[in-house]
Amino acid sequence: MRTTLRDTPPLRDTPVPRTRGLDSTLALVRDGYDFISDRCRRYGSEVFETRLLFERTLCLVGAEAAKVFYDPDRFERAGAAPARLPKTLFGQGGVQGLDDAAHRSRKRMFMSIMTPESIRDLVDIFEQEWQAALDRWKRVQSIVLYEEVSWVLCRAVCRWAGVPLAAYDVRRRTADLQALIAAPAAVGPAYWRGRRARRDCERWLAEIVRQVRRGELTAPVGGVLHTFAEHREPDGHTFAEHREPDRQLLPDRVAAVELLNILRPVVAVDRFITFAALALHLHPRCREQLSDGSDPEVARRFTQEVRRFYPFFPAVVARVRTDFDWNGVRFPQGRRVLLGLYGTDHDPRLWSDPDQFRPERFVDRPEDPWTLIPQGGGDHHVNHRCPGEWITIELIQSAVTLLASGMSYDVPDQDLRVSLRQMPTLPNSRLVLANVSQR
């Protein structure tokens, strides 16, 4: 019988548990999403110490741990992530690595475009692109849903953001954005593919930013491209090459990094949408409840359970800003810390039957910024929580409605297993649909 945190004794006021051996990097690769939560169960603790890439690291799980982790007086992000993350996933100089006033200023730039009207515009464009793709899906015997949804999302987010994207370039740019997502946990060719994609995408978007700034490309005021191209850092947070009062704009490359921090996460919703389609297939009762598309609350609960249940980001990283004690454990300044997102979303102290897919758990459940954290915890405006989380929710919910009430299809025999060792993961077959038709 599998042991859970609920089965273990209360946290002891003793020295922090430590993993054995010189380094646990290979164990992290082997255990994947379960690495942190499995060891917390083993030690009966919300925190343990290990070595990852030969650096001492504290690992945490749970809502109370999340509250501590997102305290800006205790933790900082600058220099926290392993080098491969900014070189692939995040980009160097992006919002994920900023703290204090610099982070707040950059976060305001992101949040300024996350209005209900703007998000609705993106969803409308997504649905238009989905319908155009559906017209093509009906004419072929089968499709790989993950690949098709990726292209739909890439076209949609570029249209919404005002980023020019030629039809012949959709697959190339989508592949680059997918490579950024896959590279951090990859080794060998997949990692270097992500490094190359990072360079190519930054060059592409930096040139577009320059065209906007030179007046060669029109970007609607208030839109994503215009907002990012014209964003100015506050006094004291300008870049060295833009010291003059009229040169406080982000450097072209940093503006490109932040544009990628819009495009990449939206394309990454392809994984959640693929998992949503998988859940519809595995839980026919849910599909029946969603089949008429008349109750958005049912779709919302289903969407939230997809985000809770299926693996997305395994963990987030920070460094201790100043010495403090929590739950009898010393957190020394400079120590790297990982918070398990997947483990918290499956913590039996927070979720009954966490390994069961049950959308009804969200009936009358109040929103809590520390328990459902697939894209980070805390306040979107203040903390390092994904500013595009609302976009993610709305896109998944739209896709769920389109899948359940807007089209019919068969799911042929295929390998639908989801490995928790692969990060980020997908169904092994990437979900093949056959005989697609429109309802």
PDB file of N, CA, C and O in Angstrom, residues 156-214:
ATOM      1  N   ALA A 156      -2.703  31.589 -33.212  1.00  0.00           N
ATOM      2  CA  ALA A 156      -3.612  32.438 -32.438  1.00  0.00           C
ATOM      3  C   ALA A 156      -2.849  33.460 -31.608  1.00  0.00           C
ATOM      4  O   ALA A 156      -3.190  34.646 -31.595  1.00  0.00           O
ATOM      5  N   VAL A 157      -1.807  33.025 -30.893  1.00  0.00           N
ATOM      6  CA  VAL A 157      -1.117  33.957 -30.001  1.00  0.00           C
ATOM      7  C   VAL A 157      -0.340  34.997 -30.796  1.00  0.00           C
ATOM      8  O   VAL A 157      -0.231  36.160 -30.373  1.00  0.00           O
ATOM      9  N   CYS A 158       0.207  34.635 -31.955  1.00  0.00           N
ATOM     10  CA  CYS A 158       0.901  35.626 -32.764  1.00  0.00           C
ATOM     11  C   CYS A 158      -0.081  36.659 -33.315  1.00  0.00           C
ATOM     12  O   CYS A 158       0.224  37.868 -33.323  1.00  0.00           O
ATOM     13  N   ARG A 159      -1.241  36.230 -33.781  1.00  0.00           N
ATOM     14  CA  ARG A 159      -2.255  37.187 -34.236  1.00  0.00           C
ATOM     15  C   ARG A 159      -2.644  38.127 -33.110  1.00  0.00           C
ATOM     16  O   ARG A 159      -2.734  39.342 -33.279  1.00  0.00           O
ATOM     17  N   TRP A 160      -2.896  37.557 -31.947  1.00  0.00           N
ATOM     18  CA  TRP A 160      -3.330  38.355 -30.794  1.00  0.00           C
ATOM     19  C   TRP A 160      -2.246  39.337 -30.349  1.00  0.00           C
ATOM     20  O   TRP A 160      -2.530  40.490 -30.028  1.00  0.00           O
ATOM     21  N   ALA A 161      -1.009  38.879 -30.333  1.00  0.00           N
ATOM     22  CA  ALA A 161       0.090  39.723 -29.861  1.00  0.00           C
ATOM     23  C   ALA A 161       0.534  40.749 -30.889  1.00  0.00           C
ATOM     24  O   ALA A 161       1.281  41.672 -30.557  1.00  0.00           O
ATOM     25  N   GLY A 162       0.092  40.610 -32.135  1.00  0.00           N
ATOM     26  CA  GLY A 162       0.518  41.529 -33.182  1.00  0.00           C
ATOM     27  C   GLY A 162       1.852  41.173 -33.782  1.00  0.00           C
ATOM     28  O   GLY A 162       2.491  42.007 -34.436  1.00  0.00           O
ATOM     29  N   VAL A 163       2.302  39.925 -33.580  1.00  0.00           N
ATOM     30  CA  VAL A 163       3.587  39.461 -34.117  1.00  0.00           C
ATOM     31  C   VAL A 163       3.364  38.874 -35.506  1.00  0.00           C
ATOM     32  O   VAL A 163       2.633  37.891 -35.648  1.00  0.00           O
ATOM     33  N   PRO A 164       3.954  39.455 -36.539  1.00  0.00           N
ATOM     34  CA  PRO A 164       3.752  38.911 -37.895  1.00  0.00           C
ATOM     35  C   PRO A 164       4.254  37.475 -37.989  1.00  0.00           C
ATOM     36  O   PRO A 164       5.355  37.156 -37.536  1.00  0.00           O
ATOM     37  N   LEU A 165       3.446  36.617 -38.586  1.00  0.00           N
ATOM     38  CA  LEU A 165       3.812  35.209 -38.751  1.00  0.00           C
ATOM     39  C   LEU A 165       3.247  34.715 -40.074  1.00  0.00           C
ATOM     40  O   LEU A 165       2.027  34.555 -40.219  1.00  0.00           O
ATOM     41  N   ALA A 166       4.136  34.480 -41.032  1.00  0.00           N
ATOM     42  CA  ALA A 166       3.709  33.978 -42.332  1.00  0.00           C
ATOM     43  C   ALA A 166       3.221  32.542 -42.214  1.00  0.00           C
ATOM     44  O   ALA A 166       3.691  31.780 -41.360  1.00  0.00           O
ATOM     45  N   ALA A 167       2.289  32.163 -43.080  1.00  0.00           N
ATOM     46  CA  ALA A 167       1.724  30.811 -43.029  1.00  0.00           C
ATOM     47  C   ALA A 167       2.806  29.750 -43.172  1.00  0.00           C
ATOM     48  O   ALA A 167       2.759  28.706 -42.505  1.00  0.00           O
ATOM     49  N   TYR A 168       3.788  30.016 -44.034  1.00  0.00           N
ATOM     50  CA  TYR A 168       4.843  29.013 -44.246  1.00  0.00           C
ATOM     51  C   TYR A 168       5.763  28.876 -43.039  1.00  0.00           C
ATOM     52  O   TYR A 168       6.537  27.916 -42.946  1.00  0.00           O
ATOM     53  N   ASP A 169       5.695  29.820 -42.096  1.00  0.00           N
ATOM     54  CA  ASP A 169       6.609  29.830 -40.957  1.00  0.00           C
ATOM     55  C   ASP A 169       5.978  29.268 -39.682  1.00  0.00           C
ATOM     56  O   ASP A 169       6.666  29.175 -38.655  1.00  0.00           O
ATOM     57  N   VAL A 170       4.693  28.899 -39.736  1.00  0.00           N
ATOM     58  CA  VAL A 170       3.990  28.476 -38.521  1.00  0.00           C
ATOM     59  C   VAL A 170       4.642  27.251 -37.899  1.00  0.00           C
ATOM     60  O   VAL A 170       4.918  27.209 -36.692  1.00  0.00           O
ATOM     61  N   ARG A 171       4.903  26.239 -38.702  1.00  0.00           N
ATOM     62  CA  ARG A 171       5.442  24.998 -38.138  1.00  0.00           C
ATOM     63  C   ARG A 171       6.848  25.193 -37.584  1.00  0.00           C
ATOM     64  O   ARG A 171       7.196  24.624 -36.546  1.00  0.00           O
ATOM     65  N   ARG A 172       7.643  26.000 -38.256  1.00  0.00           N
ATOM     66  CA  ARG A 172       8.997  26.250 -37.764  1.00  0.00           C
ATOM     67  C   ARG A 172       8.956  26.958 -36.415  1.00  0.00           C
ATOM     68  O   ARG A 172       9.654  26.552 -35.474  1.00  0.00           O
ATOM     69  N   ARG A 173       8.161  28.024 -36.306  1.00  0.00           N
ATOM     70  CA  ARG A 173       8.124  28.772 -35.057  1.00  0.00           C
ATOM     71  C   ARG A 173       7.484  27.937 -33.938  1.00  0.00           C
ATOM     72  O   ARG A 173       7.903  28.013 -32.781  1.00  0.00           O
ATOM     73  N   THR A 174       6.485  27.150 -34.282  1.00  0.00           N
ATOM     74  CA  THR A 174       5.885  26.273 -33.274  1.00  0.00           C
ATOM     75  C   THR A 174       6.917  25.277 -32.766  1.00  0.00           C
ATOM     76  O   THR A 174       7.030  25.049 -31.552  1.00  0.00           O
ATOM     77  N   ALA A 175       7.671  24.690 -33.661  1.00  0.00           N
ATOM     78  CA  ALA A 175       8.699  23.731 -33.256  1.00  0.00           C
ATOM     79  C   ALA A 175       9.743  24.390 -32.366  1.00  0.00           C
ATOM     80  O   ALA A 175      10.224  23.792 -31.387  1.00  0.00           O
ATOM     81  N   ASP A 176      10.110  25.639 -32.676  1.00  0.00           N
ATOM     82  CA  ASP A 176      11.070  26.353 -31.829  1.00  0.00           C
ATOM     83  C   ASP A 176      10.508  26.560 -30.427  1.00  0.00           C
ATOM     84  O   ASP A 176      11.208  26.361 -29.424  1.00  0.00           O
ATOM     85  N   LEU A 177       9.263  26.988 -30.338  1.00  0.00           N
ATOM     86  CA  LEU A 177       8.656  27.239 -29.030  1.00  0.00           C
ATOM     87  C   LEU A 177       8.517  25.943 -28.240  1.00  0.00           C
ATOM     88  O   LEU A 177       8.729  25.921 -27.020  1.00  0.00           O
ATOM     89  N   GLN A 178       8.177  24.863 -28.911  1.00  0.00           N
ATOM     90  CA  GLN A 178       8.121  23.569 -28.225  1.00  0.00           C
ATOM     91  C   GLN A 178       9.500  23.134 -27.748  1.00  0.00           C
ATOM     92  O   GLN A 178       9.638  22.548 -26.664  1.00  0.00           O
ATOM     93  N   ALA A 179      10.527  23.439 -28.521  1.00  0.00           N
ATOM     94  CA  ALA A 179      11.887  23.073 -28.129  1.00  0.00           C
ATOM     95  C   ALA A 179      12.319  23.812 -26.867  1.00  0.00           C
ATOM     96  O   ALA A 179      13.032  23.248 -26.021  1.00  0.00           O
ATOM     97  N   LEU A 180      11.904  25.058 -26.715  1.00  0.00           N
ATOM     98  CA  LEU A 180      12.218  25.810 -25.498  1.00  0.00           C
ATOM     99  C   LEU A 180      11.613  25.133 -24.275  1.00  0.00           C
ATOM    100  O   LEU A 180      12.224  25.110 -23.201  1.00  0.00           O
ATOM    101  N   ILE A 181      10.422  24.589 -24.429  1.00  0.00           N
ATOM    102  CA  ILE A 181       9.704  23.962 -23.319  1.00  0.00           C
ATOM    103  C   ILE A 181      10.339  22.631 -22.949  1.00  0.00           C
ATOM    104  O   ILE A 181      10.444  22.274 -21.772  1.00  0.00           O
ATOM    105  N   ALA A 182      10.786  21.888 -23.948  1.00  0.00           N
ATOM    106  CA  ALA A 182      11.321  20.544 -23.706  1.00  0.00           C
ATOM    107  C   ALA A 182      12.771  20.546 -23.247  1.00  0.00           C
ATOM    108  O   ALA A 182      13.227  19.603 -22.602  1.00  0.00           O
ATOM    109  N   ALA A 183      13.524  21.601 -23.563  1.00  0.00           N
ATOM    110  CA  ALA A 183      14.972  21.574 -23.387  1.00  0.00           C
ATOM    111  C   ALA A 183      15.468  21.520 -21.943  1.00  0.00           C
ATOM    112  O   ALA A 183      16.485  20.862 -21.684  1.00  0.00           O
ATOM    113  N   PRO A 184      14.843  22.210 -20.974  1.00  0.00           N
ATOM    114  CA  PRO A 184      15.464  22.268 -19.633  1.00  0.00           C
ATOM    115  C   PRO A 184      15.756  20.911 -19.016  1.00  0.00           C
ATOM    116  O   PRO A 184      16.772  20.745 -18.331  1.00  0.00           O
ATOM    117  N   ALA A 185      14.883  19.937 -19.222  1.00  0.00           N
ATOM    118  CA  ALA A 185      15.092  18.613 -18.626  1.00  0.00           C
ATOM    119  C   ALA A 185      15.730  17.634 -19.601  1.00  0.00           C
ATOM    120  O   ALA A 185      15.885  16.458 -19.276  1.00  0.00           O
ATOM    121  N   ALA A 186      16.113  18.114 -20.778  1.00  0.00           N
ATOM    122  CA  ALA A 186      16.647  17.232 -21.811  1.00  0.00           C
ATOM    123  C   ALA A 186      18.169  17.186 -21.746  1.00  0.00           C
ATOM    124  O   ALA A 186      18.822  18.054 -21.159  1.00  0.00           O
ATOM    125  N   VAL A 187      18.721  16.162 -22.370  1.00  0.00           N
ATOM    126  CA  VAL A 187      20.169  16.045 -22.530  1.00  0.00           C
ATOM    127  C   VAL A 187      20.447  15.775 -24.001  1.00  0.00           C
ATOM    128  O   VAL A 187      19.576  15.319 -24.749  1.00  0.00           O
ATOM    129  N   GLY A 188      21.668  16.093 -24.420  1.00  0.00           N
ATOM    130  CA  GLY A 188      22.059  15.781 -25.782  1.00  0.00           C
ATOM    131  C   GLY A 188      21.382  16.662 -26.809  1.00  0.00           C
ATOM    132  O   GLY A 188      21.159  17.861 -26.587  1.00  0.00           O
ATOM    133  N   PRO A 189      20.992  16.092 -27.960  1.00  0.00           N
ATOM    134  CA  PRO A 189      20.451  16.886 -29.064  1.00  0.00           C
ATOM    135  C   PRO A 189      19.226  17.709 -28.692  1.00  0.00           C
ATOM    136  O   PRO A 189      19.079  18.839 -29.182  1.00  0.00           O
ATOM    137  N   ALA A 190      18.335  17.188 -27.860  1.00  0.00           N
ATOM    138  CA  ALA A 190      17.122  17.940 -27.505  1.00  0.00           C
ATOM    139  C   ALA A 190      17.463  19.212 -26.738  1.00  0.00           C
ATOM    140  O   ALA A 190      16.818  20.255 -26.918  1.00  0.00           O
ATOM    141  N   TYR A 191      18.482  19.132 -25.876  1.00  0.00           N
ATOM    142  CA  TYR A 191      18.888  20.331 -25.145  1.00  0.00           C
ATOM    143  C   TYR A 191      19.485  21.360 -26.096  1.00  0.00           C
ATOM    144  O   TYR A 191      19.145  22.552 -26.044  1.00  0.00           O
ATOM    145  N   TRP A 192      20.374  20.922 -26.961  1.00  0.00           N
ATOM    146  CA  TRP A 192      21.012  21.865 -27.879  1.00  0.00           C
ATOM    147  C   TRP A 192      20.019  22.404 -28.896  1.00  0.00           C
ATOM    148  O   TRP A 192      20.156  23.546 -29.367  1.00  0.00           O
ATOM    149  N   ARG A 193      19.000  21.608 -29.213  1.00  0.00           N
ATOM    150  CA  ARG A 193      17.923  22.130 -30.073  1.00  0.00           C
ATOM    151  C   ARG A 193      17.222  23.292 -29.365  1.00  0.00           C
ATOM    152  O   ARG A 193      16.887  24.302 -29.989  1.00  0.00           O
ATOM    153  N   GLY A 194      17.021  23.185 -28.062  1.00  0.00           N
ATOM    154  CA  GLY A 194      16.409  24.277 -27.314  1.00  0.00           C
ATOM    155  C   GLY A 194      17.284  25.510 -27.264  1.00  0.00           C
ATOM    156  O   GLY A 194      16.789  26.641 -27.348  1.00  0.00           O
ATOM    157  N   ARG A 195      18.599  25.318 -27.105  1.00  0.00           N
ATOM    158  CA  ARG A 195      19.520  26.458 -27.104  1.00  0.00           C
ATOM    159  C   ARG A 195      19.468  27.185 -28.449  1.00  0.00           C
ATOM    160  O   ARG A 195      19.441  28.432 -28.503  1.00  0.00           O
ATOM    161  N   ARG A 196      19.473  26.405 -29.521  1.00  0.00           N
ATOM    162  CA  ARG A 196      19.424  27.018 -30.855  1.00  0.00           C
ATOM    163  C   ARG A 196      18.085  27.729 -31.070  1.00  0.00           C
ATOM    164  O   ARG A 196      18.041  28.839 -31.627  1.00  0.00           O
ATOM    165  N   ALA A 197      16.991  27.130 -30.608  1.00  0.00           N
ATOM    166  CA  ALA A 197      15.678  27.747 -30.748  1.00  0.00           C
ATOM    167  C   ALA A 197      15.606  29.061 -29.973  1.00  0.00           C
ATOM    168  O   ALA A 197      14.998  30.028 -30.437  1.00  0.00           O
ATOM    169  N   ARG A 198      16.228  29.103 -28.800  1.00  0.00           N
ATOM    170  CA  ARG A 198      16.253  30.339 -28.013  1.00  0.00           C
ATOM    171  C   ARG A 198      16.929  31.454 -28.800  1.00  0.00           C
ATOM    172  O   ARG A 198      16.420  32.574 -28.894  1.00  0.00           O
ATOM    173  N   ARG A 199      18.089  31.176 -29.380  1.00  0.00           N
ATOM    174  CA  ARG A 199      18.802  32.194 -30.157  1.00  0.00           C
ATOM    175  C   ARG A 199      17.980  32.640 -31.364  1.00  0.00           C
ATOM    176  O   ARG A 199      17.863  33.845 -31.637  1.00  0.00           O
ATOM    177  N   ASP A 200      17.417  31.676 -32.086  1.00  0.00           N
ATOM    178  CA  ASP A 200      16.649  32.014 -33.288  1.00  0.00           C
ATOM    179  C   ASP A 200      15.417  32.848 -32.949  1.00  0.00           C
ATOM    180  O   ASP A 200      15.113  33.838 -33.633  1.00  0.00           O
ATOM    181  N   CYS A 201      14.694  32.459 -31.912  1.00  0.00           N
ATOM    182  CA  CYS A 201      13.471  33.183 -31.549  1.00  0.00           C
ATOM    183  C   CYS A 201      13.774  34.591 -31.055  1.00  0.00           C
ATOM    184  O   CYS A 201      13.047  35.537 -31.361  1.00  0.00           O
ATOM    185  N   GLU A 202      14.850  34.740 -30.281  1.00  0.00           N
ATOM    186  CA  GLU A 202      15.191  36.074 -29.795  1.00  0.00           C
ATOM    187  C   GLU A 202      15.601  36.982 -30.946  1.00  0.00           C
ATOM    188  O   GLU A 202      15.230  38.170 -30.971  1.00  0.00           O
ATOM    189  N   ARG A 203      16.339  36.452 -31.913  1.00  0.00           N
ATOM    190  CA  ARG A 203      16.708  37.267 -33.081  1.00  0.00           C
ATOM    191  C   ARG A 203      15.457  37.676 -33.864  1.00  0.00           C
ATOM    192  O   ARG A 203      15.327  38.834 -34.296  1.00  0.00           O
ATOM    193  N   TRP A 204      14.564  36.744 -34.073  1.00  0.00           N
ATOM    194  CA  TRP A 204      13.312  36.996 -34.800  1.00  0.00           C
ATOM    195  C   TRP A 204      12.513  38.108 -34.130  1.00  0.00           C
ATOM    196  O   TRP A 204      12.115  39.092 -34.779  1.00  0.00           O
ATOM    197  N   LEU A 205      12.292  37.989 -32.832  1.00  0.00           N
ATOM    198  CA  LEU A 205      11.444  38.955 -32.136  1.00  0.00           C
ATOM    199  C   LEU A 205      12.155  40.269 -31.872  1.00  0.00           C
ATOM    200  O   LEU A 205      11.517  41.335 -31.865  1.00  0.00           O
ATOM    201  N   ALA A 206      13.468  40.243 -31.666  1.00  0.00           N
ATOM    202  CA  ALA A 206      14.208  41.491 -31.482  1.00  0.00           C
ATOM    203  C   ALA A 206      14.128  42.354 -32.734  1.00  0.00           C
ATOM    204  O   ALA A 206      14.000  43.586 -32.648  1.00  0.00           O
ATOM    205  N   GLU A 207      14.193  41.737 -33.904  1.00  0.00           N
ATOM    206  CA  GLU A 207      14.067  42.498 -35.150  1.00  0.00           C
ATOM    207  C   GLU A 207      12.665  43.091 -35.273  1.00  0.00           C
ATOM    208  O   GLU A 207      12.510  44.240 -35.729  1.00  0.00           O
ATOM    209  N   ILE A 208      11.641  42.361 -34.864  1.00  0.00           N
ATOM    210  CA  ILE A 208      10.283  42.906 -34.895  1.00  0.00           C
ATOM    211  C   ILE A 208      10.165  44.092 -33.941  1.00  0.00           C
ATOM    212  O   ILE A 208       9.549  45.117 -34.268  1.00  0.00           O
ATOM    213  N   VAL A 209      10.763  43.997 -32.756  1.00  0.00           N
ATOM    214  CA  VAL A 209      10.757  45.116 -31.812  1.00  0.00           C
ATOM    215  C   VAL A 209      11.445  46.326 -32.434  1.00  0.00           C
ATOM    216  O   VAL A 209      10.946  47.465 -32.335  1.00  0.00           O
ATOM    217  N   ARG A 210      12.572  46.112 -33.066  1.00  0.00           N
ATOM    218  CA  ARG A 210      13.272  47.227 -33.707  1.00  0.00           C
ATOM    219  C   ARG A 210      12.422  47.865 -34.795  1.00  0.00           C
ATOM    220  O   ARG A 210      12.404  49.093 -34.949  1.00  0.00           O
ATOM    221  N   GLN A 211      11.705  47.063 -35.561  1.00  0.00           N
ATOM    222  CA  GLN A 211      10.847  47.608 -36.613  1.00  0.00           C
ATOM    223  C   GLN A 211       9.744  48.474 -36.022  1.00  0.00           C
ATOM    224  O   GLN A 211       9.405  49.531 -36.571  1.00  0.00           O
ATOM    225  N   VAL A 212       9.182  48.061 -34.892  1.00  0.00           N
ATOM    226  CA  VAL A 212       8.157  48.879 -34.231  1.00  0.00           C
ATOM    227  C   VAL A 212       8.769  50.188 -33.757  1.00  0.00           C
ATOM    228  O   VAL A 212       8.191  51.273 -33.951  1.00  0.00           O
ATOM    229  N   ARG A 213       9.933  50.131 -33.166  1.00  0.00           N
ATOM    230  CA  ARG A 213      10.559  51.335 -32.617  1.00  0.00           C
ATOM    231  C   ARG A 213      11.015  52.296 -33.712  1.00  0.00           C
ATOM    232  O   ARG A 213      11.062  53.507 -33.502  1.00  0.00           O
ATOM    233  N   ARG A 214      11.322  51.755 -34.884  1.00  0.00           N
ATOM    234  CA  ARG A 214      11.717  52.619 -36.011  1.00  0.00           C
ATOM    235  C   ARG A 214      10.507  53.110 -36.796  1.00  0.00           C
ATOM    236  O   ARG A 214      10.664  53.882 -37.749  1.00  0.00           O
TER     237      ARG A 214
END
